[in-house]
XYZ file of C-alpha atoms in Angstrom:
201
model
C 0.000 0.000 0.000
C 1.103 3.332 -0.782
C -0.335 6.770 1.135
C 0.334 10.391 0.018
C 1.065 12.331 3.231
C 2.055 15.102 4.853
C 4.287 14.984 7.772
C 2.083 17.851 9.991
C -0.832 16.183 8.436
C -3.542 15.073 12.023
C -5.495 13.084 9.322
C -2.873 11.320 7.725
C -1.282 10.891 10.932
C -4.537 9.785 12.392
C -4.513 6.695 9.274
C -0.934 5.699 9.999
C -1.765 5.721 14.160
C -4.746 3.279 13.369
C -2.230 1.464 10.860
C 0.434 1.084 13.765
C -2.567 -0.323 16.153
C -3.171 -3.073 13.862
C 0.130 -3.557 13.217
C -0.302 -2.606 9.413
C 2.178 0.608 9.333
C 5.142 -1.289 8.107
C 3.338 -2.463 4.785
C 2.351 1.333 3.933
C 4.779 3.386 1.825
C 4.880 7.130 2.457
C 4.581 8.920 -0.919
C 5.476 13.027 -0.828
C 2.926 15.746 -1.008
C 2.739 19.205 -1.527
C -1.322 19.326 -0.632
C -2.451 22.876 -0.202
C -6.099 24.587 0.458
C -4.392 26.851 -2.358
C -2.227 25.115 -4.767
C -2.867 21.164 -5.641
C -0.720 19.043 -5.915
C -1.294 17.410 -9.280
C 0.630 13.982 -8.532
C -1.916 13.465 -5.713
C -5.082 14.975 -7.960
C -4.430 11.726 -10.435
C -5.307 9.787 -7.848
C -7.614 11.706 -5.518
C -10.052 14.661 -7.770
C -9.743 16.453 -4.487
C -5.877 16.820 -4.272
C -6.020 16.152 -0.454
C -4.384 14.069 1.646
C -4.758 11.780 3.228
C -5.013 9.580 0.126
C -4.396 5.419 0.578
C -3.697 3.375 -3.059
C -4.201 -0.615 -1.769
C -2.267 -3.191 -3.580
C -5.534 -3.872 -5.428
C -4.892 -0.074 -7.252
C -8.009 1.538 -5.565
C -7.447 5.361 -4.615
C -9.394 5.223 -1.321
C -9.765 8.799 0.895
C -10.582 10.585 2.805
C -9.263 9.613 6.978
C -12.599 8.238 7.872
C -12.657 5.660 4.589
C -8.758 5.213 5.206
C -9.070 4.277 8.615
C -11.828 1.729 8.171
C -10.800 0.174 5.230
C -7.168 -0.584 7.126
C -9.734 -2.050 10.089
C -11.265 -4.260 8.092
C -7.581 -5.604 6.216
C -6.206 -6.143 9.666
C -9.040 -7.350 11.299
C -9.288 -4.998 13.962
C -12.061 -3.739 16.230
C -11.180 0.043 15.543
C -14.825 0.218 14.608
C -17.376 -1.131 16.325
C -19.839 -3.975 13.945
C -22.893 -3.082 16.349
C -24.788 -1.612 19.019
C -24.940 1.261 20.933
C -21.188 1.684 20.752
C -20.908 1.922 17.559
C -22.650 4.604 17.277
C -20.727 6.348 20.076
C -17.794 5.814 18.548
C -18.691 7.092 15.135
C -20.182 10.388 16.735
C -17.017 10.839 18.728
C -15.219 10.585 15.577
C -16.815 12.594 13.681
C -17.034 15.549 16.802
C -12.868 15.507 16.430
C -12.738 15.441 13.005
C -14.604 18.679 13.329
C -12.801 20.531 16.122
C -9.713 19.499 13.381
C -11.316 21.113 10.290
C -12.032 24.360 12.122
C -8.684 23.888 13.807
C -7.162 24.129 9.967
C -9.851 26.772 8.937
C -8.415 28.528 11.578
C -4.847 28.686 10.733
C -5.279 28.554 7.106
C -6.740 31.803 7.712
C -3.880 33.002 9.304
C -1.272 31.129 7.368
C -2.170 31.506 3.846
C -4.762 34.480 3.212
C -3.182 37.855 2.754
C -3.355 39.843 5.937
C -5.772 42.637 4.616
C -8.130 39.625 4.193
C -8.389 38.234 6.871
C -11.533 37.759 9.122
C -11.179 37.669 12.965
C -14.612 36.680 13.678
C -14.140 33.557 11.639
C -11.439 32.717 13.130
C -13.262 33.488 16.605
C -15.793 31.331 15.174
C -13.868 28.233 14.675
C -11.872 28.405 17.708
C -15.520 28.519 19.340
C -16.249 25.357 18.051
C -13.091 23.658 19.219
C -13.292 24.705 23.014
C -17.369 23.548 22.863
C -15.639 20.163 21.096
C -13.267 19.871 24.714
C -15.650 21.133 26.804
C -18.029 18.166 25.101
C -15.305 15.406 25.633
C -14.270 16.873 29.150
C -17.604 16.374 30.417
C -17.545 12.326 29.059
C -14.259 11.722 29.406
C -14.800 8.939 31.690
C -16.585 7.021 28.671
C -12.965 7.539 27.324
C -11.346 4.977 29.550
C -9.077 2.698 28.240
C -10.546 2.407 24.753
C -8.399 2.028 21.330
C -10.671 2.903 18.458
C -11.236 5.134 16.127
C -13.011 7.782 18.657
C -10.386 7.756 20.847
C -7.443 8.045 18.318
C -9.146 10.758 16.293
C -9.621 13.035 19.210
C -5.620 12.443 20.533
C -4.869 13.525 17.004
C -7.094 16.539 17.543
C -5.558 17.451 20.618
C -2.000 16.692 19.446
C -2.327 19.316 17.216
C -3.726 21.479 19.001
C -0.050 21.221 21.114
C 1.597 21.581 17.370
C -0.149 24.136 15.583
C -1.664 26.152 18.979
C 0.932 26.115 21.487
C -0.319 29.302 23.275
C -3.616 27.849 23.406
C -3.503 26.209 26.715
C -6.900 23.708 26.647
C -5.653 22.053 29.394
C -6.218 24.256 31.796
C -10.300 24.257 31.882
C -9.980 20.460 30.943
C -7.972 18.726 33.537
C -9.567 15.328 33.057
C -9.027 15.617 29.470
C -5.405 16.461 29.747
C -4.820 13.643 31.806
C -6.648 10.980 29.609
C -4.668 12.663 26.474
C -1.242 11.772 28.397
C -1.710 8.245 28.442
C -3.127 7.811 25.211
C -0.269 10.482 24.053
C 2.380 7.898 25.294
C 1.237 4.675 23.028
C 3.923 3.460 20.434
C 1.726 4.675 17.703
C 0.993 8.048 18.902
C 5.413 8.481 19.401
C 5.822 7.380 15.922
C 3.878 9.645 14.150
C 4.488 13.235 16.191
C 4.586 15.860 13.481
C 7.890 17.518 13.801
């Protein structure tokens, strides 16, 4: 399997922390990107219309994205329990999945609005408006983190790779300090082999 990536990427690296888990990471070969909200990369567009990453190509030649398709197709190859088959779990999981991927997408809104729109463009309540989203997101998770637990799925790994980069891209932004709990689940999830191997840097 090949993946187009980006090393700062929290969706690829959220794919390659489920791929460690089920011990798949050493069969996936990393393929450079350039993937930009501005300029796409064209090498990645061949395989992906969208030009994003994270994009997966299995040995069968089928161009699977984006993290949430990744992730559960590399579940179901390795056999894992990353995602639930049934019940009220399921569902749990799924919803807490899909409440990180969302504190990451206006975590990215948020600095691409910094990062890459010219300064006489850009819009302080939007960026207000996002970060709004990401502290109701923690507050959310504080208040259930002991549902958290010891779980390894696709919940739980999607939000450490929301807060880890928070700590990468929004180190003033100290959400630890109105979410104690949340801070201390994060430090032993933080600690698992997979999470160490794929630290942006």
């Amino acid at each position: 399997m090949k993946i187009y990536y980006s090393p700062s990427s929290p969706y690829v690296r959220k794919c390659m922390v489920a791929a460690h888990e089920l011990g798949l990471a050493d069969r996936i070969q990393k393929l450079d990107s350039a993937a930009s909200p501005v300029t796409m990369d064209m090498n990645v567009a061949q395989a992906n219309p969208l030009g994003k990453v994270p994009t997966l190509l299995t040995d069968e030649g089928l161009a699977l994205f984006d993290s949430r398709v990744v992730c559960e197709y590399l579940d179901d190859l390795g056999r894992g329990s990353l995602f639930p088959r049934e019940g009220a779990l399921r569902w749990q999981v799924l919803a807490e999945q899909a409440l990180a991927d969302g504190m990451l997408d206006a975590a990215l809104l948020a600095r691409y609005e910094k990062a890459t729109r010219p300064g006489e463009f850009q819009w302080q309540a939007w960026i207000d408006g996002q970060m709004k989203k990401i502290a109701n997101g923690l507050q959310h998770f504080e208040q259930h983190v002991e549902t958290l637990a010891d779980r390894v799925d696709i919940g739980t790994i999607a939000l450490a790779c929301a807060l880890g980069y928070l700590d990468f891209r929004y180190a003033d932004y100290e959400w630890r300090a109105a979410h104690g709990g949340l801070g201390e689940w994060y430090a032993g999830f933080s600690a698992r082999p997979s999470m160490k191997a794929t630290a942006p840097g």
